[in-house]
Amino acid sequence: MINDLPIPAVVPAGRMARAEQPVLGLPGGLELRPWRLSDADVLVTAGQDPGIRHWNRLLVDTPDDARRRIERMHERWTAELSAIWAIARPDGEALGLIGWGDIDLSGGSAEIVYWILPSARGAGVTVEATRRVSAWALNDLGLHRLRLCHSVANPASCRVAVKAGFSLEGTMRSALLHADGWHDEHLHALVQGDL
C-alpha cells in the first residue's frame, strides 16, 4: 500500500528568516560573522586572487560589486536560500568566506561554499570553519544532508572535506564549467548522525 500522506518539511519554513544570523566562534579567537558592507575591499581582493577566482568563479571587480554581493548575502539569508559568513579575526578583519548555498529547508540539504585569502591558508582555518558551520547546519538549523563538491584538480579542497569529516561518495563527471573547461567534481557528504 502506498502512503500518500504529504512528506513534512525537514526544516519548517521561516526558521532562518525569523532569526538573526548568528556569530559562531572558532578556535584561536577567530569567528564566523555576517558580512558587513565595510568588508567590500576584502571581497575585491579575493576576486583578484587567481586561486579563489578559479575554484570559486568569484567575479567581484569593484567595491560597488562587492557591496551589492554583501547585500545579496543578507537578502538570501532572509529568503532562506543561503547562509554565508565571513571568517574573521577578533579585530573584525575578514580573511575568508564560508557558508551554505543551495539551501533546501523542505528537503533538508545544502551545499557548502568557502574560500580563504592566501595569508590565512595552511593553518587549518578552513577545516575548523567547515566543522563549525556543519555543526550549525545539522544541529541548530536541523538540516539532514550537507554536500561539499570540488574539482578533482583541487586537492586542497579534498583535504578540507576529509579532515572535516565529509565522506567521499563519488565523482560527478564533467560537472562544473571553469574558465579552463569542464571539470569532474568529487562529491562529499555529511549527514545527520555523522558528527
mmCIF file of C-alpha atoms in Angstrom:
data_model
loop_
_atom_site.group_PDB
_atom_site.id
_atom_site.type_symbol
_atom_site.label_atom_id
_atom_site.label_comp_id
_atom_site.label_asym_id
_atom_site.label_seq_id
_atom_site.Cartn_x
_atom_site.Cartn_y
_atom_site.Cartn_z
ATOM 1 C CA MET A 1 0.000 0.000 0.000
ATOM 2 C CA ILE A 2 1.381 3.396 -0.982
ATOM 3 C CA ASN A 3 1.284 6.050 1.701
ATOM 4 C CA ASP A 4 0.012 9.221 0.072
ATOM 5 C CA LEU A 5 0.394 11.435 3.105
ATOM 6 C CA PRO A 6 2.454 14.547 2.402
ATOM 7 C CA ILE A 7 6.084 14.397 3.428
ATOM 8 C CA PRO A 8 6.705 17.047 6.084
ATOM 9 C CA ALA A 9 9.443 19.618 5.592
ATOM 10 C CA VAL A 10 12.693 18.611 7.268
ATOM 11 C CA VAL A 11 13.095 22.207 8.487
ATOM 12 C CA PRO A 12 9.977 24.381 8.728
ATOM 13 C CA ALA A 13 9.935 27.447 6.500
ATOM 14 C CA GLY A 14 10.676 30.607 8.433
ATOM 15 C CA ARG A 15 13.259 29.150 10.839
ATOM 16 C CA MET A 16 16.091 31.187 9.274
ATOM 17 C CA ALA A 17 14.067 34.242 8.283
ATOM 18 C CA ARG A 18 12.775 34.747 11.829
ATOM 19 C CA ALA A 19 16.278 34.601 13.337
ATOM 20 C CA GLU A 20 19.303 36.827 13.209
ATOM 21 C CA GLN A 21 22.307 35.208 11.563
ATOM 22 C CA PRO A 22 24.437 34.025 14.493
ATOM 23 C CA VAL A 23 28.087 34.760 15.176
ATOM 24 C CA LEU A 24 29.929 31.452 15.614
ATOM 25 C CA GLY A 25 33.216 31.073 17.483
ATOM 26 C CA LEU A 26 36.245 29.244 16.135
ATOM 27 C CA PRO A 27 39.394 28.031 17.915
ATOM 28 C CA GLY A 28 42.166 30.598 18.221
ATOM 29 C CA GLY A 29 39.800 33.514 18.665
ATOM 30 C CA LEU A 30 38.569 33.630 15.095
ATOM 31 C CA GLU A 31 34.848 33.951 14.464
ATOM 32 C CA LEU A 32 32.288 33.458 11.759
ATOM 33 C CA ARG A 33 30.117 36.555 11.432
ATOM 34 C CA PRO A 34 27.780 38.045 8.853
ATOM 35 C CA TRP A 35 29.475 40.041 6.104
ATOM 36 C CA ARG A 36 29.482 43.818 6.527
ATOM 37 C CA LEU A 37 29.449 46.470 3.824
ATOM 38 C CA SER A 38 32.802 47.575 5.271
ATOM 39 C CA ASP A 39 34.214 44.189 4.119
ATOM 40 C CA ALA A 40 33.825 45.159 0.453
ATOM 41 C CA ASP A 41 37.570 45.605 -0.083
ATOM 42 C CA VAL A 42 38.203 42.037 1.135
ATOM 43 C CA LEU A 43 35.799 40.684 -1.498
ATOM 44 C CA VAL A 44 37.546 42.738 -4.180
ATOM 45 C CA THR A 45 40.929 41.380 -3.022
ATOM 46 C CA ALA A 46 39.567 37.824 -3.074
ATOM 47 C CA GLY A 47 38.164 38.380 -6.546
ATOM 48 C CA GLN A 48 41.675 39.220 -7.755
ATOM 49 C CA ASP A 49 43.302 36.124 -6.263
ATOM 50 C CA PRO A 50 43.824 33.612 -9.094
ATOM 51 C CA GLY A 51 43.093 30.556 -6.923
ATOM 52 C CA ILE A 52 39.924 31.949 -5.396
ATOM 53 C CA ARG A 53 38.725 33.267 -8.715
ATOM 54 C CA HIS A 54 39.400 29.962 -10.466
ATOM 55 C CA TRP A 55 37.972 27.471 -7.969
ATOM 56 C CA ASN A 56 35.063 29.648 -6.818
ATOM 57 C CA ARG A 57 34.351 31.539 -10.015
ATOM 58 C CA LEU A 58 34.286 34.695 -7.870
ATOM 59 C CA LEU A 59 33.848 37.717 -10.102
ATOM 60 C CA VAL A 60 33.993 40.827 -7.923
ATOM 61 C CA ASP A 61 35.938 43.623 -9.553
ATOM 62 C CA THR A 62 34.875 46.806 -7.758
ATOM 63 C CA PRO A 63 33.817 47.873 -4.265
ATOM 64 C CA ASP A 64 30.329 48.544 -5.652
ATOM 65 C CA ASP A 65 30.163 44.942 -6.971
ATOM 66 C CA ALA A 66 31.270 43.734 -3.542
ATOM 67 C CA ARG A 67 28.711 45.809 -1.642
ATOM 68 C CA ARG A 68 25.921 44.509 -3.897
ATOM 69 C CA ARG A 69 27.102 40.951 -3.265
ATOM 70 C CA ILE A 70 27.131 41.546 0.507
ATOM 71 C CA GLU A 71 23.605 42.984 0.363
ATOM 72 C CA ARG A 72 22.506 39.861 -1.572
ATOM 73 C CA MET A 73 24.034 37.659 1.142
ATOM 74 C CA HIS A 74 21.742 39.287 3.706
ATOM 75 C CA GLU A 75 18.721 39.098 1.366
ATOM 76 C CA ARG A 76 19.376 35.414 0.706
ATOM 77 C CA TRP A 77 19.507 34.698 4.475
ATOM 78 C CA THR A 78 16.056 36.283 4.863
ATOM 79 C CA ALA A 79 14.807 34.366 1.803
ATOM 80 C CA GLU A 80 16.243 31.173 3.364
ATOM 81 C CA LEU A 81 18.360 30.419 0.292
ATOM 82 C CA SER A 82 21.861 30.704 1.752
ATOM 83 C CA ALA A 83 23.788 31.356 4.961
ATOM 84 C CA ILE A 84 27.171 32.974 4.310
ATOM 85 C CA TRP A 85 29.665 34.079 6.962
ATOM 86 C CA ALA A 86 32.932 35.998 6.952
ATOM 87 C CA ILE A 87 35.797 34.123 8.578
ATOM 88 C CA ALA A 88 37.158 36.979 10.668
ATOM 89 C CA ARG A 89 39.889 37.884 13.106
ATOM 90 C CA PRO A 90 38.942 39.192 16.561
ATOM 91 C CA ASP A 91 39.545 42.759 15.338
ATOM 92 C CA GLY A 92 36.834 42.151 12.748
ATOM 93 C CA GLU A 93 39.028 41.859 9.640
ATOM 94 C CA ALA A 94 37.600 39.276 7.211
ATOM 95 C CA LEU A 95 40.027 36.722 5.803
ATOM 96 C CA GLY A 96 37.667 34.267 4.151
ATOM 97 C CA LEU A 97 34.132 33.231 3.346
ATOM 98 C CA ILE A 98 32.201 30.113 4.295
ATOM 99 C CA GLY A 99 28.603 29.082 4.336
ATOM 100 C CA TRP A 100 25.731 27.222 2.807
ATOM 101 C CA GLY A 101 24.294 27.794 -0.637
ATOM 102 C CA ASP A 102 21.501 25.944 -2.357
ATOM 103 C CA ILE A 103 19.675 25.577 0.970
ATOM 104 C CA ASP A 104 16.580 23.387 0.675
ATOM 105 C CA LEU A 105 14.823 23.546 4.041
ATOM 106 C CA SER A 106 11.986 21.299 2.927
ATOM 107 C CA GLY A 107 14.359 18.619 1.644
ATOM 108 C CA GLY A 108 16.867 19.195 4.450
ATOM 109 C CA SER A 109 20.017 19.804 2.406
ATOM 110 C CA ALA A 110 22.595 22.424 1.443
ATOM 111 C CA GLU A 111 25.966 22.742 -0.300
ATOM 112 C CA ILE A 112 28.981 24.387 1.301
ATOM 113 C CA VAL A 113 30.942 27.202 -0.309
ATOM 114 C CA TYR A 114 34.237 28.566 1.002
ATOM 115 C CA TRP A 115 37.456 30.355 0.195
ATOM 116 C CA ILE A 116 40.255 31.843 2.263
ATOM 117 C CA LEU A 117 42.807 34.535 1.450
ATOM 118 C CA PRO A 118 46.383 33.340 0.820
ATOM 119 C CA SER A 119 47.658 34.950 4.052
ATOM 120 C CA ALA A 120 45.409 32.651 6.145
ATOM 121 C CA ARG A 121 45.968 29.383 4.256
ATOM 122 C CA GLY A 122 47.732 26.369 5.711
ATOM 123 C CA ALA A 123 46.703 26.859 9.354
ATOM 124 C CA GLY A 124 43.609 24.640 9.358
ATOM 125 C CA VAL A 125 41.200 27.580 9.497
ATOM 126 C CA THR A 126 39.044 26.313 6.640
ATOM 127 C CA VAL A 127 38.738 22.868 8.225
ATOM 128 C CA GLU A 128 37.672 24.359 11.584
ATOM 129 C CA ALA A 129 35.232 26.727 9.882
ATOM 130 C CA THR A 130 33.779 23.828 7.852
ATOM 131 C CA ARG A 131 33.288 21.778 11.010
ATOM 132 C CA ARG A 132 31.624 24.723 12.778
ATOM 133 C CA VAL A 133 29.162 25.628 10.008
ATOM 134 C CA SER A 134 28.381 21.936 9.545
ATOM 135 C CA ALA A 135 27.506 21.573 13.238
ATOM 136 C CA TRP A 136 25.326 24.692 12.956
ATOM 137 C CA ALA A 137 23.554 23.399 9.829
ATOM 138 C CA LEU A 138 22.861 19.930 11.246
ATOM 139 C CA ASN A 139 22.316 20.652 14.931
ATOM 140 C CA ASP A 140 20.982 24.210 15.104
ATOM 141 C CA LEU A 141 19.190 24.631 11.779
ATOM 142 C CA GLY A 142 18.194 20.960 11.540
ATOM 143 C CA LEU A 143 19.267 20.015 8.016
ATOM 144 C CA HIS A 144 19.784 16.333 7.258
ATOM 145 C CA ARG A 145 22.413 16.226 4.461
ATOM 146 C CA LEU A 146 25.305 18.534 3.581
ATOM 147 C CA ARG A 147 27.276 18.435 0.331
ATOM 148 C CA LEU A 148 30.831 19.506 -0.386
ATOM 149 C CA CYS A 149 31.728 19.437 -4.091
ATOM 150 C CA HIS A 150 35.088 20.379 -5.587
ATOM 151 C CA SER A 151 37.039 19.906 -8.769
ATOM 152 C CA VAL A 152 39.142 16.747 -8.763
ATOM 153 C CA ALA A 153 42.005 19.079 -9.752
ATOM 154 C CA ASN A 154 41.721 20.867 -6.385
ATOM 155 C CA PRO A 155 43.372 18.558 -3.808
ATOM 156 C CA ALA A 156 43.311 21.255 -1.084
ATOM 157 C CA SER A 157 39.507 21.157 -1.029
ATOM 158 C CA CYS A 158 39.595 17.369 -0.921
ATOM 159 C CA ARG A 159 41.799 17.557 2.191
ATOM 160 C CA VAL A 160 39.370 20.027 3.806
ATOM 161 C CA ALA A 161 36.445 17.681 3.124
ATOM 162 C CA VAL A 162 38.180 14.627 4.581
ATOM 163 C CA LYS A 163 39.553 16.438 7.658
ATOM 164 C CA ALA A 164 36.117 17.972 8.339
ATOM 165 C CA GLY A 165 34.513 14.508 8.333
ATOM 166 C CA PHE A 166 32.767 14.515 4.948
ATOM 167 C CA SER A 167 32.641 11.095 3.256
ATOM 168 C CA LEU A 168 33.635 10.825 -0.394
ATOM 169 C CA GLU A 169 30.611 9.497 -2.277
ATOM 170 C CA GLY A 170 31.915 9.575 -5.817
ATOM 171 C CA THR A 171 32.941 11.586 -8.837
ATOM 172 C CA MET A 172 30.496 13.616 -10.882
ATOM 173 C CA ARG A 173 31.762 13.670 -14.453
ATOM 174 C CA SER A 174 32.036 16.995 -16.278
ATOM 175 C CA ALA A 175 30.019 18.656 -13.516
ATOM 176 C CA LEU A 176 31.184 22.275 -13.396
ATOM 177 C CA LEU A 177 32.413 24.704 -16.023
ATOM 178 C CA HIS A 178 35.532 26.652 -15.084
ATOM 179 C CA ALA A 179 37.450 29.148 -17.208
ATOM 180 C CA ASP A 180 39.694 26.299 -18.437
ATOM 181 C CA GLY A 181 36.816 23.967 -19.323
ATOM 182 C CA TRP A 182 34.615 21.336 -17.729
ATOM 183 C CA HIS A 183 35.838 19.737 -14.517
ATOM 184 C CA ASP A 184 34.913 16.440 -12.929
ATOM 185 C CA GLU A 185 33.961 17.002 -9.303
ATOM 186 C CA HIS A 186 34.246 14.939 -6.163
ATOM 187 C CA LEU A 187 31.023 14.722 -4.165
ATOM 188 C CA HIS A 188 31.493 14.516 -0.394
ATOM 189 C CA ALA A 189 28.645 14.466 2.114
ATOM 190 C CA LEU A 190 27.937 14.715 5.807
ATOM 191 C CA VAL A 191 24.590 13.535 7.136
ATOM 192 C CA GLN A 192 22.727 13.844 10.416
ATOM 193 C CA GLY A 193 24.429 11.491 12.886
ATOM 194 C CA ASP A 194 27.925 11.752 11.340
ATOM 195 C CA LEU A 195 29.107 14.371 13.846
#
